[in-house]
CSV table of C-alpha atoms in Angstrom, one decimal:
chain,number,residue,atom,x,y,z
A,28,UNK,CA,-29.4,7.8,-6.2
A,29,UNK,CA,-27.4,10.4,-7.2
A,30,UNK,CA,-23.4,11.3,-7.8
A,31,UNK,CA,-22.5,14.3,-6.0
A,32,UNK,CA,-18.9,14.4,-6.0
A,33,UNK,CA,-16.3,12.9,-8.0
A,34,UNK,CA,-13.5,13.0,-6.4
A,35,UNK,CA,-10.1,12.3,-8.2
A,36,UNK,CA,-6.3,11.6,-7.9
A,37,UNK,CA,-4.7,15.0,-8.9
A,38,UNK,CA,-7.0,17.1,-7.1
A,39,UNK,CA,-6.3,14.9,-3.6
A,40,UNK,CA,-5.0,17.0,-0.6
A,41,UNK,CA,-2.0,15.3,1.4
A,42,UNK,CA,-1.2,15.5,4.8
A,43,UNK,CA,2.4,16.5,5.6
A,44,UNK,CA,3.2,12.6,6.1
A,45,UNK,CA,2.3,9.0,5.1
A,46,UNK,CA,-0.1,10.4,2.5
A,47,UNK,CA,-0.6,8.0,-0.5
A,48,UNK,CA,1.9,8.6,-3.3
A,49,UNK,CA,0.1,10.0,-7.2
A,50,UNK,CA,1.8,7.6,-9.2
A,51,UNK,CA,0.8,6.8,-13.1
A,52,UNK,CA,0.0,3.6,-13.5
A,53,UNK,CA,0.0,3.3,-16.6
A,54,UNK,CA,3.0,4.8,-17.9
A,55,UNK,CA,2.4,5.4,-21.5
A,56,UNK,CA,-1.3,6.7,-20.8
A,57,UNK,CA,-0.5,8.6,-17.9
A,58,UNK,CA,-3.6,7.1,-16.1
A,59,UNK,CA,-3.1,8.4,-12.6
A,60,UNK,CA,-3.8,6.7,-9.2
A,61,UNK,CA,-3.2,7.3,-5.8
A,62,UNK,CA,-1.0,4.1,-4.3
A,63,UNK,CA,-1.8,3.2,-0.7
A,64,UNK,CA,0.6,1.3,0.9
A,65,UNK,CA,0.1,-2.0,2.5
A,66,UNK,CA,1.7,-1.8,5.7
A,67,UNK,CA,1.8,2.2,6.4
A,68,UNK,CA,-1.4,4.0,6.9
A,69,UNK,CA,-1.5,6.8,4.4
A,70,UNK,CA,-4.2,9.0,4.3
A,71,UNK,CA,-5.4,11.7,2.0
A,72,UNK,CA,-8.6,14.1,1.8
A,73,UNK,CA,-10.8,16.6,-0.5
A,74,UNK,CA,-12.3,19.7,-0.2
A,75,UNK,CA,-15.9,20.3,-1.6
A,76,UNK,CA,-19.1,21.8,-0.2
A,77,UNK,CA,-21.9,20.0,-0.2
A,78,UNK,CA,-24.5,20.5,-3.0
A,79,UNK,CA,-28.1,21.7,-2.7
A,80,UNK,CA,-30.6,18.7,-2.9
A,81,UNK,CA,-27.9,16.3,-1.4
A,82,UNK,CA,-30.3,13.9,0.9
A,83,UNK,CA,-30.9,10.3,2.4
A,84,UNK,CA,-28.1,7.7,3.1
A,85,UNK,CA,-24.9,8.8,1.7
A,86,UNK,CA,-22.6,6.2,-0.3
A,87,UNK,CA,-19.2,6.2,-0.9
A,88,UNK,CA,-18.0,4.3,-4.1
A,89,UNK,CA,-13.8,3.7,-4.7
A,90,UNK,CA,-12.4,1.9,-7.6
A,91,UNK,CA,-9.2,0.7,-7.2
A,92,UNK,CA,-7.0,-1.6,-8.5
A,93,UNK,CA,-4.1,-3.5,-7.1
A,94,UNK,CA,-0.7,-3.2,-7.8
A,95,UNK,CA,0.6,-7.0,-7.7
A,96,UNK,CA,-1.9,-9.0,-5.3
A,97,UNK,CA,-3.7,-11.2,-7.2
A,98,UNK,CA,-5.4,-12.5,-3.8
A,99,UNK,CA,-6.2,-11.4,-0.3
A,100,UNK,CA,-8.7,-8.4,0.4
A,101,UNK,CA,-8.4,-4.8,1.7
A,102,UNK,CA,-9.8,-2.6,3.5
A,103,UNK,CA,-10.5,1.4,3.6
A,104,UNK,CA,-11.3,3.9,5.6
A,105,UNK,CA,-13.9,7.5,5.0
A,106,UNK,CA,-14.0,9.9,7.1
A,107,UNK,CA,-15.9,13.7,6.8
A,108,UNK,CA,-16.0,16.7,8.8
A,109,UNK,CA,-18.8,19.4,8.2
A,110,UNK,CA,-18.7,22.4,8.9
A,111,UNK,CA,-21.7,25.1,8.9
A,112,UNK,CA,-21.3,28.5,8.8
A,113,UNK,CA,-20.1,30.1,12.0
A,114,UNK,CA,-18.9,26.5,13.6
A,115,UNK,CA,-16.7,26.8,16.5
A,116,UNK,CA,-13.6,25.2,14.7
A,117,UNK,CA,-10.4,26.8,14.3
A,118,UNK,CA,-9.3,25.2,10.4
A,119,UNK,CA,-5.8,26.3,11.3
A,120,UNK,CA,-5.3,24.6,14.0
A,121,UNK,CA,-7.9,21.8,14.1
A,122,UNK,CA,-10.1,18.7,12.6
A,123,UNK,CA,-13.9,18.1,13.6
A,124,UNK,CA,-14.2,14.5,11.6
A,125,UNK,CA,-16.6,12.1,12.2
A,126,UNK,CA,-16.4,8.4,13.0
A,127,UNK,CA,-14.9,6.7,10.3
A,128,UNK,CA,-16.8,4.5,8.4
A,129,UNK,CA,-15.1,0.8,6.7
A,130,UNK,CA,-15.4,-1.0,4.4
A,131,UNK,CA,-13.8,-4.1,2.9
A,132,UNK,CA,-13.8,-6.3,0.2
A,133,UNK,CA,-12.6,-9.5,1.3
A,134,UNK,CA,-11.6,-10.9,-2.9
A,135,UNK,CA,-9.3,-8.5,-4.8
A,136,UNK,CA,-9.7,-9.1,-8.5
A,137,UNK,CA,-7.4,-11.6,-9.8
A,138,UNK,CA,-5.7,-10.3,-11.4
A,139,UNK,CA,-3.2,-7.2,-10.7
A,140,UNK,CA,-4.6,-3.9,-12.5
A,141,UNK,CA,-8.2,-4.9,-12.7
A,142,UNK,CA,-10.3,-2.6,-11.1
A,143,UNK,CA,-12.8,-3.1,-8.7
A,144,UNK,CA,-15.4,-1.1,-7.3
A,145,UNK,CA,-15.9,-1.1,-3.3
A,146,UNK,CA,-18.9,0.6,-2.1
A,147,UNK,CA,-19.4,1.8,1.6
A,148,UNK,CA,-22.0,3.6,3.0
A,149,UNK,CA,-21.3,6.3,5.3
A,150,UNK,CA,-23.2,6.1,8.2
A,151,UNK,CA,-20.9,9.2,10.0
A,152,UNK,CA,-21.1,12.5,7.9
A,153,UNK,CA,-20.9,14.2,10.8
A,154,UNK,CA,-24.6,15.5,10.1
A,155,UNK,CA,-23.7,17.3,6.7
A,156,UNK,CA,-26.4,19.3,5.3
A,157,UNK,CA,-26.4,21.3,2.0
A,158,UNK,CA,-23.6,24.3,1.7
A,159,UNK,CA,-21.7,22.5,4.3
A,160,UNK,CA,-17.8,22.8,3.6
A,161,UNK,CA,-16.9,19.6,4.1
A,162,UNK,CA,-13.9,17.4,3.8
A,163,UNK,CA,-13.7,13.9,3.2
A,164,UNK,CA,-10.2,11.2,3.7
A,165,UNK,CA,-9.5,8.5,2.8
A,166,UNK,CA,-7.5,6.0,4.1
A,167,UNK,CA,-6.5,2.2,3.1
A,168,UNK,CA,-6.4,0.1,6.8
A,169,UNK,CA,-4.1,-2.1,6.7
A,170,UNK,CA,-3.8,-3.1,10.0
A,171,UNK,CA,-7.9,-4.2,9.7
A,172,UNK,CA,-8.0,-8.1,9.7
A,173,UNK,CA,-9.6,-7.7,6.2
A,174,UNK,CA,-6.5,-6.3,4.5
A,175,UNK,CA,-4.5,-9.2,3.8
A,176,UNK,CA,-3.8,-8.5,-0.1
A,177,UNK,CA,0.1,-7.5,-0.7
A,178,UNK,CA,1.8,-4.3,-2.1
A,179,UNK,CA,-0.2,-1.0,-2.8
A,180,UNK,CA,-3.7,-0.4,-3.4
A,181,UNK,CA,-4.5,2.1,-6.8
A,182,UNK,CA,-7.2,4.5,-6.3
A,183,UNK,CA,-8.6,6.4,-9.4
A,184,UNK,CA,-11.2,7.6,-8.3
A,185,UNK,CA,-14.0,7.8,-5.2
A,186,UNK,CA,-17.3,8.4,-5.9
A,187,UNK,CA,-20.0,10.1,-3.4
A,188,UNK,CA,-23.4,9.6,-4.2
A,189,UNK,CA,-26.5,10.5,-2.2
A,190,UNK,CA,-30.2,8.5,-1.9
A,191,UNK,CA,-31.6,11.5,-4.3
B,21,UNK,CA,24.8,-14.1,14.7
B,22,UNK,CA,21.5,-13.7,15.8
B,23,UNK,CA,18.1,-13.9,14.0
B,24,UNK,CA,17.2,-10.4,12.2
B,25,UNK,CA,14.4,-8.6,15.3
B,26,UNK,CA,11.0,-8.3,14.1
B,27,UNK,CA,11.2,-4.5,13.1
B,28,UNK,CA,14.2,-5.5,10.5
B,29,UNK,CA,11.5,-8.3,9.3
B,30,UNK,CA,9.2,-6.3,9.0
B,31,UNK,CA,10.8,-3.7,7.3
B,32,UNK,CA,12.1,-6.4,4.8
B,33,UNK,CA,8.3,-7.1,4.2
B,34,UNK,CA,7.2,-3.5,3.6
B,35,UNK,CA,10.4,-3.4,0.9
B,36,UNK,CA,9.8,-6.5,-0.8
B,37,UNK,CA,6.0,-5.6,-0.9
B,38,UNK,CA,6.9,-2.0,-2.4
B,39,UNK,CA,9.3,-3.9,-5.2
B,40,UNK,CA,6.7,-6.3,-6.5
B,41,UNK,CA,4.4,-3.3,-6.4
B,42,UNK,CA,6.7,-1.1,-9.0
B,43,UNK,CA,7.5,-4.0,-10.7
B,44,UNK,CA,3.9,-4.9,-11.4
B,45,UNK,CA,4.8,-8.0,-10.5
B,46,UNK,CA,1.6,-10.7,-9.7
B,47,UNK,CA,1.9,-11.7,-6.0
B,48,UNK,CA,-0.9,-14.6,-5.3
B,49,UNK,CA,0.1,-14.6,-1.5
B,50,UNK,CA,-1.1,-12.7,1.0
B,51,UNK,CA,0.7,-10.1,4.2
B,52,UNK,CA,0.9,-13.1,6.2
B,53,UNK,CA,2.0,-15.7,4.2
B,54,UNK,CA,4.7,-13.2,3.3
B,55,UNK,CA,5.6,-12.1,6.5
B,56,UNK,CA,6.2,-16.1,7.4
B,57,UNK,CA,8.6,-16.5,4.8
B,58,UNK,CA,10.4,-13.7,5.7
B,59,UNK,CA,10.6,-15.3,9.2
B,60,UNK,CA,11.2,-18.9,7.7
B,61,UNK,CA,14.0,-17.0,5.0
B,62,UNK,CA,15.9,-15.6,8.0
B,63,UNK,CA,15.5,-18.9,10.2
B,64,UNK,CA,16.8,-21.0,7.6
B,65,UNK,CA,19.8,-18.2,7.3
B,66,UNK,CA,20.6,-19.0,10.4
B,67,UNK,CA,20.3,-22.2,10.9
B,68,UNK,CA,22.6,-23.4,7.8
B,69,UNK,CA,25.2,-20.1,7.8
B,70,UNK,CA,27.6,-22.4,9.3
B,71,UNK,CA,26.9,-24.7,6.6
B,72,UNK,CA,27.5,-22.5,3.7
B,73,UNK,CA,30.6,-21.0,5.5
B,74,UNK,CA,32.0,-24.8,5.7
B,75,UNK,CA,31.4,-25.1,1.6
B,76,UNK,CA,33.9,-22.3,0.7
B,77,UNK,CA,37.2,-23.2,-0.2
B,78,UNK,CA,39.3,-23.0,2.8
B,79,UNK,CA,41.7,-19.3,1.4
B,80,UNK,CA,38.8,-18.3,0.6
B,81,UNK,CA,37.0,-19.0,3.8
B,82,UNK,CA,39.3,-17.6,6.0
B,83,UNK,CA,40.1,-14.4,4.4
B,84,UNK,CA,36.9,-13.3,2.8
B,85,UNK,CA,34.8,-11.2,5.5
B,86,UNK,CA,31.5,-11.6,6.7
B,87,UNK,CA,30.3,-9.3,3.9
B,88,UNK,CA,32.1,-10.4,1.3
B,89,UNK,CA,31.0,-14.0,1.6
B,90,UNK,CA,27.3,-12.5,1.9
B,91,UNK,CA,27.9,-10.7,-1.2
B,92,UNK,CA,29.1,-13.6,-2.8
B,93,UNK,CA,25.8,-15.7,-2.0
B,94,UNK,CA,23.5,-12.7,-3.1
B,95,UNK,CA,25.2,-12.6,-6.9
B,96,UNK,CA,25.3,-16.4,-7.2
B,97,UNK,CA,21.3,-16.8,-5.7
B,98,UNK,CA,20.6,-13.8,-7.8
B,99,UNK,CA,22.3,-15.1,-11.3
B,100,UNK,CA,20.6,-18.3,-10.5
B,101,UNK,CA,17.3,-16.4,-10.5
B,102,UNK,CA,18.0,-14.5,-13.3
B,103,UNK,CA,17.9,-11.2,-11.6
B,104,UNK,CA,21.1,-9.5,-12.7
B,105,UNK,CA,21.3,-7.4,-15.2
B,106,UNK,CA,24.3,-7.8,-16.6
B,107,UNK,CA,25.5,-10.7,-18.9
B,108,UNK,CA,28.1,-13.0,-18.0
B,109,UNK,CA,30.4,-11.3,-20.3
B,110,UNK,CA,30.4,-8.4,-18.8
């Protein structure tokens, strides 16, 4: 298993609404997160191009932390869109994703500001292959049964790791 | 007065949830246990305003408005709680 992309707060693209706000958590260290809300979607994505070598089942790895919960579970959402060279999709105008893959962890830690690690395996990757530009969101769910922990959801960083 | 509709509930839930979550402050409940008390909160509002509004001093009573009296039980319930900021000096 291999990482592939380490994808981080600061360098998060946000939609033009209910994108996840990039909050420091800790306020003295600066240690920044992106804070998904617990009853409004928010969604965010990156940018990367898949690297040569990527191969076999693809795993996507958050860790987050919660804000105040101290019980309950969450749930996210990935989502990717690959493009080759010369596809028939207009990036001003238009999205190509995948189905979005889920995953939930039904026990956040408990206590507020630990961090957890909830892996996911992406099943849609909308058939990436290496030198794809692709782009991969992320979303918290919290209309999913499984999100039942209160108050925002820290994200410092998601992991993408490959079966290399 | 009627019950608050379930959008003002709910956006009660998304503000208290967004507090607790600046604050930092441990919540060891989860969206739906909250959600019910903000249904049972506003229930119990209406059940015993007529109540409250019987326990103020009759001058004040009838001369105070709606708002003021409201006012009034959000600075007692929140000294009580110890969520003012100020001191009792002040």
């Amino acid at each position: 298993m291999a990482t592939r992309f380490l994808l981080t707060p600061a360098s998060a693209e946000m939609p033009s609404s209910n994108f996840p706000a990039l909050v420091p958590v800790n306020t003295t260290e600066r240690r920044m997160a992106l804070a998904f809300d617990a009853s409004t979607q928010e969604t965010c994505a990156w940018t990367v191009v898949v690297p040569q070598g990527t191969t076999g089942t693809i795993t996507a790895v958050i860790s987050y932390a919660m804000a105040s919960a101290t019980t309950g579970g969450v749930a996210f959402e990935i989502g990717v869109e690959a493009l080759t060279s010369g596809d028939a999709v207009d990036l001003d105008a238009s999205t190509s994703y995948d189905t979005t893959n889920t995953g939930t962890d039904a026990a956040v830690p408990g206590t507020a500001g630990y961090m957890e690690q909830l892996s996911i395996t992406l099943s849609n990757v909308d058939g990436w292959a290496a030198a794809d530009l692709a782009r991969v969101y992320l979303r918290r769910a919290p209309a999913n049964a499984a999100d039942t922990a209160t108050g925002d959801a820290y994200v410092f960083a998601l992991e993408i790791r490959d079966g290399a | 007065m009627a019950v608050l509709s379930a959008a003002s509930r709910a956006g009660i839930w998304r503000k208290v949830q967004r507090y607790w979550s600046d604050q930092r402050e441990a919540c060891n409940f989860t969206k739906a246990q909250l959600s019910a008390a903000v249904d049972a909160t506003d229930d119990w509002i209406e059940a015993n305003q007529t109540s409250f509004n019987q326990a103020l001093p009759a001058q004040f009573r009838n001369n105070a408005t709606l708002q003021q009296k409201t006012i009034l039980f959000l600075y007692v319930a929140a000294r009580r709680a110890g969520l003012l900021d100020w001191a009792d000096g002040d």
